[in-house]
Amino acid sequence: MKTLVSRDNIIRLLLLVALGGTLYKGFLKTPEGATLFARQSFYNGLVNDGENTSIMKERHRDVLEATDKAIKVRLDELRAGVYKPAPGSLVSEDSLVRAVRKNLATRARAMDDELRAAEKLERARRLEAAGWRMGWACPPVGEAQP
């Protein structure tokens, strides 16, 4: 007669428990599960992600502004004759002018990124304030949302 408590049965039970835990934790990562069982954690994650993105974009813009100022100072020094690049140097008046133009375009894109990050944070805060919850059914395609 086989015993119910054997080494193989204990291993099977532990594997089933581990699989169940994995499924549950994975379900909590979905919007459906998170808004149902871990609502505050879900909202905290959304708002925290929005804040981090916004801060990161602000820092990126600050770095680009500092880089732009440094390039303009070097260009002014070159034009005034204070700075003379070494022979064979990649730095020239043309390269500095191109760097200023490139940095201007990059800063414009960075400002757009910063605006999108602020919108993302505001959207997360609105969802939290409204107590939004992901439903189980999808609305039919093409029908107006209330």
Coordinates of C-alpha atoms in Angstrom, one line a residue:
M1 CA 0.0 0.0 0.0
K2 CA 1.3 3.4 -0.9
T3 CA 1.5 6.1 1.7
L4 CA 0.1 9.5 1.1
V5 CA 3.0 11.2 2.7
S6 CA 6.0 10.2 0.6
R7 CA 9.0 12.2 -0.6
D8 CA 7.6 12.4 -4.2
N9 CA 4.2 13.6 -3.0
I10 CA 5.7 16.3 -0.8
I11 CA 7.8 17.5 -3.8
R12 CA 4.7 17.5 -6.0
L13 CA 2.8 19.5 -3.4
L14 CA 5.6 22.0 -3.0
L15 CA 5.8 22.4 -6.8
L16 CA 2.0 23.0 -7.0
V17 CA 2.2 25.6 -4.2
A18 CA 5.1 27.3 -6.0
L19 CA 3.2 27.3 -9.3
G20 CA 0.1 28.7 -7.5
G21 CA 2.2 31.5 -6.0
T22 CA 3.8 32.3 -9.3
L23 CA 0.4 32.5 -11.0
Y24 CA -1.0 34.7 -8.2
K25 CA 2.0 37.1 -8.3
G26 CA 1.8 37.2 -12.1
F27 CA -2.0 38.0 -11.9
L28 CA -1.2 40.8 -9.5
K29 CA 1.0 42.4 -12.2
T30 CA -1.9 42.7 -14.6
P31 CA -4.2 45.8 -14.4
E32 CA -7.2 43.5 -13.8
G33 CA -5.6 41.7 -10.8
A34 CA -3.8 44.8 -9.4
T35 CA -6.9 47.0 -9.4
L36 CA -9.0 44.2 -7.9
F37 CA -6.7 42.9 -5.1
A38 CA -3.8 45.4 -4.7
R39 CA -5.5 48.7 -5.6
Q40 CA -3.3 51.1 -3.5
S41 CA -0.1 49.4 -4.6
F42 CA -1.2 49.7 -8.2
Y43 CA -1.9 53.4 -7.9
N44 CA 1.3 54.0 -5.9
G45 CA 3.3 52.3 -8.7
L46 CA 1.6 54.4 -11.4
V47 CA 2.2 57.7 -9.6
N48 CA 5.7 56.7 -8.6
D49 CA 6.6 55.8 -12.2
G50 CA 5.1 59.1 -13.4
E51 CA 7.1 61.1 -10.9
N52 CA 10.3 59.3 -11.7
T53 CA 9.8 59.8 -15.4
S54 CA 9.1 63.5 -14.9
I55 CA 12.2 63.9 -12.7
M56 CA 14.3 62.1 -15.2
K57 CA 13.1 64.2 -18.1
E58 CA 13.7 67.4 -16.1
R59 CA 17.3 66.3 -15.4
H60 CA 17.9 65.5 -19.0
R61 CA 16.7 68.9 -20.0
D62 CA 19.0 70.5 -17.4
V63 CA 22.0 68.5 -18.8
L64 CA 21.2 69.6 -22.3
E65 CA 21.0 73.3 -21.2
A66 CA 24.3 73.0 -19.5
T67 CA 25.9 71.4 -22.5
D68 CA 24.5 74.1 -24.8
K69 CA 26.0 76.8 -22.6
A70 CA 29.4 75.1 -22.5
I71 CA 29.4 74.7 -26.3
K72 CA 28.4 78.4 -26.8
V73 CA 31.1 79.5 -24.4
R74 CA 33.7 77.4 -26.3
L75 CA 32.4 78.9 -29.6
D76 CA 32.7 82.4 -28.3
E77 CA 36.2 81.7 -27.1
L78 CA 37.2 80.3 -30.5
R79 CA 35.8 83.3 -32.3
A80 CA 37.5 85.8 -29.9
G81 CA 40.8 84.0 -30.3
V82 CA 41.0 82.9 -26.7
Y83 CA 40.8 79.3 -27.5
K84 CA 42.9 77.7 -30.3
P85 CA 42.3 74.1 -31.0
A86 CA 45.3 71.8 -31.4
P87 CA 46.4 70.8 -34.9
G88 CA 44.3 67.9 -36.1
S89 CA 41.6 68.5 -33.4
L90 CA 38.1 67.6 -34.3
V91 CA 36.9 70.9 -32.7
S92 CA 36.4 73.7 -35.1
E93 CA 34.0 76.6 -35.6
D94 CA 31.9 74.5 -38.0
S95 CA 31.7 71.5 -35.6
L96 CA 30.7 73.8 -32.7
V97 CA 28.0 75.5 -34.8
R98 CA 26.7 72.0 -35.8
A99 CA 26.8 71.0 -32.1
V100 CA 24.7 74.1 -31.2
R101 CA 22.1 73.3 -33.9
K102 CA 22.0 69.6 -32.9
N103 CA 21.6 70.5 -29.2
L104 CA 18.8 73.0 -30.0
A105 CA 16.9 70.2 -31.8
T106 CA 17.6 67.8 -28.9
R107 CA 16.4 70.3 -26.4
A108 CA 13.1 70.8 -28.3
R109 CA 12.5 67.0 -28.2
A110 CA 13.5 66.9 -24.5
M111 CA 10.9 69.6 -23.7
D112 CA 8.3 67.5 -25.5
D113 CA 9.4 64.5 -23.5
E114 CA 9.1 66.5 -20.3
L115 CA 5.5 67.6 -21.3
R116 CA 4.5 64.0 -22.0
A117 CA 6.0 62.9 -18.6
A118 CA 3.9 65.5 -16.8
E119 CA 0.8 64.4 -18.7
K120 CA 1.6 60.8 -17.7
L121 CA 1.9 61.8 -14.0
E122 CA -1.4 63.8 -14.2
R123 CA -3.2 60.9 -15.8
A124 CA -2.0 58.5 -13.1
R125 CA -3.2 60.9 -10.4
R126 CA -6.6 61.2 -12.1
L127 CA -7.0 57.5 -12.3
E128 CA -6.2 57.2 -8.6
A129 CA -8.6 60.0 -7.7
A130 CA -11.4 58.4 -9.7
G131 CA -10.7 55.0 -8.2
W132 CA -10.4 53.5 -11.7
R133 CA -10.7 49.7 -11.9
M134 CA -9.9 47.6 -14.9
G135 CA -12.9 45.6 -15.9
W136 CA -13.0 42.0 -17.2
A137 CA -14.7 42.6 -20.5
C138 CA -13.6 44.7 -23.4
P139 CA -16.1 47.1 -24.9
P140 CA -17.1 46.3 -28.5
V141 CA -15.0 48.0 -31.2
G142 CA -16.4 51.1 -32.7
E143 CA -19.0 51.9 -30.0
A144 CA -18.9 55.1 -28.1
Q145 CA -17.6 55.1 -24.6
P146 CA -19.8 56.7 -21.9

